[in-house]
Amino acid sequence: FPVTIAVGFARGRLTGGVTIELPDYWSHLVHEETVTVQLTAIGRNQNLYVKAVTSNTTTIGFTEMEQENIDCYYYIMAERKDVERLVVEE
């Protein structure tokens, strides 16, 4: 299957909130439909999940905890739209 190489990414830490704010240029840099989000809970299991993705925000959902207790790392990737796709054939 083809593999896309050119990606944009954002990473960081989210504490005490549910919204990851991405830079203003993010929506101009990547195709929104290709966004992938990875969450890593810090300190304990937090039952976190991606609730919604928009052009420059990602909203985190959670169960069985208070919002102010959210503490996680995030890594967000998406296919860039400012460069041509590089498709690698097998």
N, C-alpha and C. Protein backbone atom coordinates (compact mmCIF):
# COMPACT_ATOMS: atom_id res chain seq x y z
N PHE A 1 0.83 -1.18 0.00
CA PHE A 1 0.00 0.00 0.00
C PHE A 1 0.87 1.24 0.00
N PRO A 2 0.39 2.36 -0.56
CA PRO A 2 1.22 3.56 -0.62
C PRO A 2 1.43 4.17 0.77
N VAL A 3 2.58 4.78 0.97
CA VAL A 3 2.91 5.43 2.24
C VAL A 3 3.17 6.90 1.97
N THR A 4 2.52 7.78 2.74
CA THR A 4 2.74 9.21 2.61
C THR A 4 3.86 9.62 3.55
N ILE A 5 4.81 10.40 3.06
CA ILE A 5 5.99 10.74 3.84
C ILE A 5 5.90 12.13 4.49
N ALA A 6 5.41 13.14 3.79
CA ALA A 6 5.43 14.52 4.29
C ALA A 6 4.36 14.73 5.36
N VAL A 7 4.80 14.94 6.60
CA VAL A 7 3.85 15.14 7.70
C VAL A 7 4.21 16.37 8.51
N GLY A 8 3.18 16.95 9.13
CA GLY A 8 3.38 18.00 10.11
C GLY A 8 3.07 17.41 11.47
N PHE A 9 3.68 17.94 12.52
CA PHE A 9 3.38 17.39 13.84
C PHE A 9 3.43 18.47 14.91
N ALA A 10 2.73 18.20 15.99
CA ALA A 10 2.76 19.05 17.18
C ALA A 10 2.82 18.11 18.38
N ARG A 11 3.54 18.51 19.40
CA ARG A 11 3.62 17.68 20.60
C ARG A 11 3.71 18.59 21.80
N GLY A 12 3.33 18.04 22.95
CA GLY A 12 3.39 18.83 24.16
C GLY A 12 2.74 18.12 25.32
N ARG A 13 2.37 18.91 26.33
CA ARG A 13 1.74 18.37 27.53
C ARG A 13 0.47 19.15 27.81
N LEU A 14 -0.59 18.44 28.15
CA LEU A 14 -1.87 19.04 28.50
C LEU A 14 -2.14 18.77 29.97
N THR A 15 -2.37 19.83 30.75
CA THR A 15 -2.68 19.66 32.17
C THR A 15 -3.92 20.48 32.52
N GLY A 16 -4.86 19.85 33.20
CA GLY A 16 -6.02 20.54 33.74
C GLY A 16 -6.98 21.12 32.73
N GLY A 17 -7.04 20.58 31.54
CA GLY A 17 -7.95 21.08 30.52
C GLY A 17 -8.31 19.98 29.56
N VAL A 18 -9.16 20.31 28.59
CA VAL A 18 -9.57 19.30 27.61
C VAL A 18 -9.28 19.72 26.18
N THR A 19 -8.72 20.91 25.97
CA THR A 19 -8.50 21.41 24.62
C THR A 19 -7.03 21.63 24.34
N ILE A 20 -6.54 21.00 23.29
CA ILE A 20 -5.19 21.23 22.81
C ILE A 20 -5.30 22.27 21.71
N GLU A 21 -4.72 23.44 21.95
CA GLU A 21 -4.73 24.53 20.97
C GLU A 21 -3.50 24.39 20.08
N LEU A 22 -3.72 24.36 18.79
CA LEU A 22 -2.62 24.25 17.84
C LEU A 22 -2.33 25.63 17.26
N PRO A 23 -1.13 25.84 16.72
CA PRO A 23 -0.77 27.16 16.17
C PRO A 23 -1.72 27.58 15.04
N ASP A 24 -1.84 28.88 14.83
CA ASP A 24 -2.73 29.41 13.79
C ASP A 24 -2.42 28.85 12.41
N TYR A 25 -1.15 28.61 12.13
CA TYR A 25 -0.76 28.11 10.81
C TYR A 25 -1.11 26.64 10.59
N TRP A 26 -1.49 25.90 11.65
CA TRP A 26 -1.75 24.46 11.54
C TRP A 26 -2.80 24.16 10.48
N SER A 27 -3.90 24.90 10.45
CA SER A 27 -4.98 24.61 9.49
C SER A 27 -4.55 24.86 8.05
N HIS A 28 -3.54 25.71 7.84
CA HIS A 28 -3.02 25.97 6.50
C HIS A 28 -1.92 24.98 6.12
N LEU A 29 -1.40 24.27 7.11
CA LEU A 29 -0.27 23.37 6.90
C LEU A 29 -0.69 21.94 6.60
N VAL A 30 -1.79 21.45 7.20
CA VAL A 30 -2.14 20.04 7.11
C VAL A 30 -3.57 19.81 6.63
N HIS A 31 -3.80 18.61 6.10
CA HIS A 31 -5.15 18.18 5.73
C HIS A 31 -5.84 17.69 7.00
N GLU A 32 -6.92 18.35 7.39
CA GLU A 32 -7.61 18.03 8.64
C GLU A 32 -8.07 16.58 8.71
N GLU A 33 -8.46 16.00 7.59
CA GLU A 33 -8.97 14.63 7.59
C GLU A 33 -7.88 13.59 7.81
N THR A 34 -6.61 14.01 7.85
CA THR A 34 -5.52 13.06 8.06
C THR A 34 -4.92 13.12 9.46
N VAL A 35 -5.53 13.90 10.34
CA VAL A 35 -4.98 14.09 11.69
C VAL A 35 -5.04 12.79 12.50
N THR A 36 -3.93 12.48 13.17
CA THR A 36 -3.84 11.36 14.09
C THR A 36 -3.32 11.90 15.42
N VAL A 37 -3.96 11.49 16.52
CA VAL A 37 -3.58 11.99 17.84
C VAL A 37 -3.21 10.82 18.73
N GLN A 38 -2.08 10.96 19.42
CA GLN A 38 -1.65 9.96 20.40
C GLN A 38 -1.60 10.64 21.76
N LEU A 39 -2.23 10.03 22.76
CA LEU A 39 -2.24 10.56 24.13
C LEU A 39 -1.54 9.57 25.05
N THR A 40 -0.71 10.09 25.94
CA THR A 40 -0.04 9.26 26.93
C THR A 40 -0.32 9.84 28.30
N ALA A 41 -1.09 9.13 29.11
CA ALA A 41 -1.41 9.59 30.46
C ALA A 41 -0.16 9.64 31.32
N ILE A 42 -0.08 10.63 32.20
CA ILE A 42 1.06 10.79 33.09
C ILE A 42 0.63 10.48 34.53
N GLY A 43 1.35 9.57 35.18
CA GLY A 43 1.15 9.30 36.60
C GLY A 43 0.12 8.25 36.96
N ARG A 44 -0.90 8.07 36.12
CA ARG A 44 -1.96 7.10 36.43
C ARG A 44 -2.82 6.90 35.19
N ASN A 45 -3.62 5.83 35.19
CA ASN A 45 -4.57 5.61 34.11
C ASN A 45 -5.64 6.70 34.19
N GLN A 46 -5.94 7.34 33.05
CA GLN A 46 -6.91 8.43 33.05
C GLN A 46 -8.07 8.20 32.09
N ASN A 47 -8.10 7.10 31.37
CA ASN A 47 -9.18 6.81 30.44
C ASN A 47 -9.46 7.99 29.50
N LEU A 48 -8.41 8.49 28.86
CA LEU A 48 -8.51 9.62 27.94
C LEU A 48 -8.77 9.13 26.52
N TYR A 49 -9.48 9.94 25.75
CA TYR A 49 -9.71 9.63 24.34
C TYR A 49 -9.89 10.93 23.57
N VAL A 50 -9.75 10.87 22.26
CA VAL A 50 -9.94 12.04 21.41
C VAL A 50 -11.43 12.18 21.15
N LYS A 51 -11.99 13.29 21.57
CA LYS A 51 -13.43 13.54 21.42
C LYS A 51 -13.74 14.24 20.09
N ALA A 52 -12.89 15.20 19.70
CA ALA A 52 -13.13 15.94 18.46
C ALA A 52 -11.84 16.55 17.96
N VAL A 53 -11.75 16.68 16.63
CA VAL A 53 -10.62 17.35 15.99
C VAL A 53 -11.19 18.39 15.05
N THR A 54 -10.73 19.65 15.19
CA THR A 54 -11.12 20.71 14.26
C THR A 54 -9.86 21.20 13.56
N SER A 55 -10.00 22.28 12.80
CA SER A 55 -8.86 22.75 12.01
C SER A 55 -7.65 23.13 12.85
N ASN A 56 -7.85 23.62 14.08
CA ASN A 56 -6.68 23.97 14.90
C ASN A 56 -6.85 23.66 16.39
N THR A 57 -7.76 22.74 16.71
CA THR A 57 -7.89 22.28 18.10
C THR A 57 -8.16 20.78 18.13
N THR A 58 -7.81 20.17 19.24
CA THR A 58 -8.17 18.79 19.52
C THR A 58 -8.79 18.77 20.91
N THR A 59 -9.98 18.18 21.03
CA THR A 59 -10.67 18.12 22.31
C THR A 59 -10.56 16.71 22.86
N ILE A 60 -10.19 16.63 24.14
CA ILE A 60 -9.98 15.36 24.82
C ILE A 60 -11.22 15.01 25.62
N GLY A 61 -11.64 13.76 25.55
CA GLY A 61 -12.71 13.24 26.39
C GLY A 61 -12.09 12.41 27.50
N PHE A 62 -12.86 12.18 28.55
CA PHE A 62 -12.34 11.43 29.69
C PHE A 62 -13.51 10.81 30.44
N THR A 63 -13.21 9.79 31.23
CA THR A 63 -14.23 9.15 32.05
C THR A 63 -13.72 9.00 33.47
N GLU A 64 -14.63 9.04 34.41
CA GLU A 64 -14.34 8.72 35.82
C GLU A 64 -13.24 9.58 36.44
N MET A 65 -13.18 10.86 36.10
CA MET A 65 -12.20 11.75 36.74
C MET A 65 -12.64 13.19 36.55
N GLU A 66 -12.03 14.09 37.26
CA GLU A 66 -12.31 15.51 37.14
C GLU A 66 -11.41 16.12 36.06
N GLN A 67 -11.94 17.08 35.33
CA GLN A 67 -11.19 17.72 34.24
C GLN A 67 -9.87 18.30 34.73
N GLU A 68 -9.86 18.93 35.90
CA GLU A 68 -8.63 19.56 36.38
C GLU A 68 -7.52 18.56 36.70
N ASN A 69 -7.85 17.26 36.74
CA ASN A 69 -6.85 16.23 37.02
C ASN A 69 -6.22 15.65 35.75
N ILE A 70 -6.64 16.10 34.58
CA ILE A 70 -6.05 15.61 33.34
C ILE A 70 -4.60 16.02 33.25
N ASP A 71 -3.73 15.05 32.96
CA ASP A 71 -2.31 15.30 32.80
C ASP A 71 -1.79 14.29 31.78
N CYS A 72 -1.46 14.75 30.59
CA CYS A 72 -1.02 13.82 29.55
C CYS A 72 -0.09 14.51 28.56
N TYR A 73 0.71 13.69 27.89
CA TYR A 73 1.48 14.15 26.75
C TYR A 73 0.63 13.90 25.51
N TYR A 74 0.83 14.73 24.48
CA TYR A 74 0.15 14.49 23.21
C TYR A 74 1.15 14.61 22.07
N TYR A 75 0.85 13.86 21.02
CA TYR A 75 1.61 13.90 19.78
C TYR A 75 0.59 13.88 18.66
N ILE A 76 0.56 14.92 17.85
CA ILE A 76 -0.43 15.05 16.79
C ILE A 76 0.31 15.11 15.46
N MET A 77 -0.12 14.26 14.51
CA MET A 77 0.48 14.22 13.18
C MET A 77 -0.62 14.36 12.15
N ALA A 78 -0.24 14.92 11.00
CA ALA A 78 -1.17 15.01 9.87
C ALA A 78 -0.36 15.18 8.59
N GLU A 79 -0.99 14.81 7.50
CA GLU A 79 -0.36 14.95 6.19
C GLU A 79 -0.30 16.43 5.81
N ARG A 80 0.85 16.87 5.38
CA ARG A 80 1.01 18.28 4.99
C ARG A 80 0.36 18.54 3.64
N LYS A 81 -0.18 19.76 3.48
CA LYS A 81 -0.78 20.12 2.20
C LYS A 81 0.01 21.20 1.47
N ASP A 82 1.11 21.65 2.05
CA ASP A 82 1.93 22.66 1.39
C ASP A 82 3.01 22.06 0.50
N VAL A 83 3.09 20.74 0.48
CA VAL A 83 4.04 20.05 -0.40
C VAL A 83 3.30 18.94 -1.13
N GLU A 84 3.85 18.52 -2.26
CA GLU A 84 3.22 17.42 -3.00
C GLU A 84 3.39 16.12 -2.24
N ARG A 85 2.41 15.25 -2.39
CA ARG A 85 2.49 13.93 -1.77
C ARG A 85 3.65 13.15 -2.35
N LEU A 86 4.37 12.48 -1.47
CA LEU A 86 5.42 11.59 -1.89
C LEU A 86 4.92 10.18 -1.63
N VAL A 87 4.58 9.47 -2.68
CA VAL A 87 4.04 8.13 -2.55
C VAL A 87 5.14 7.13 -2.85
N VAL A 88 5.39 6.25 -1.90
CA VAL A 88 6.41 5.24 -2.05
C VAL A 88 5.74 3.93 -2.48
N GLU A 89 6.22 3.36 -3.56
CA GLU A 89 5.68 2.08 -4.05
C GLU A 89 6.47 0.94 -3.47
N GLU A 90 5.81 -0.19 -3.27
CA GLU A 90 6.51 -1.38 -2.79
C GLU A 90 7.36 -1.98 -3.88
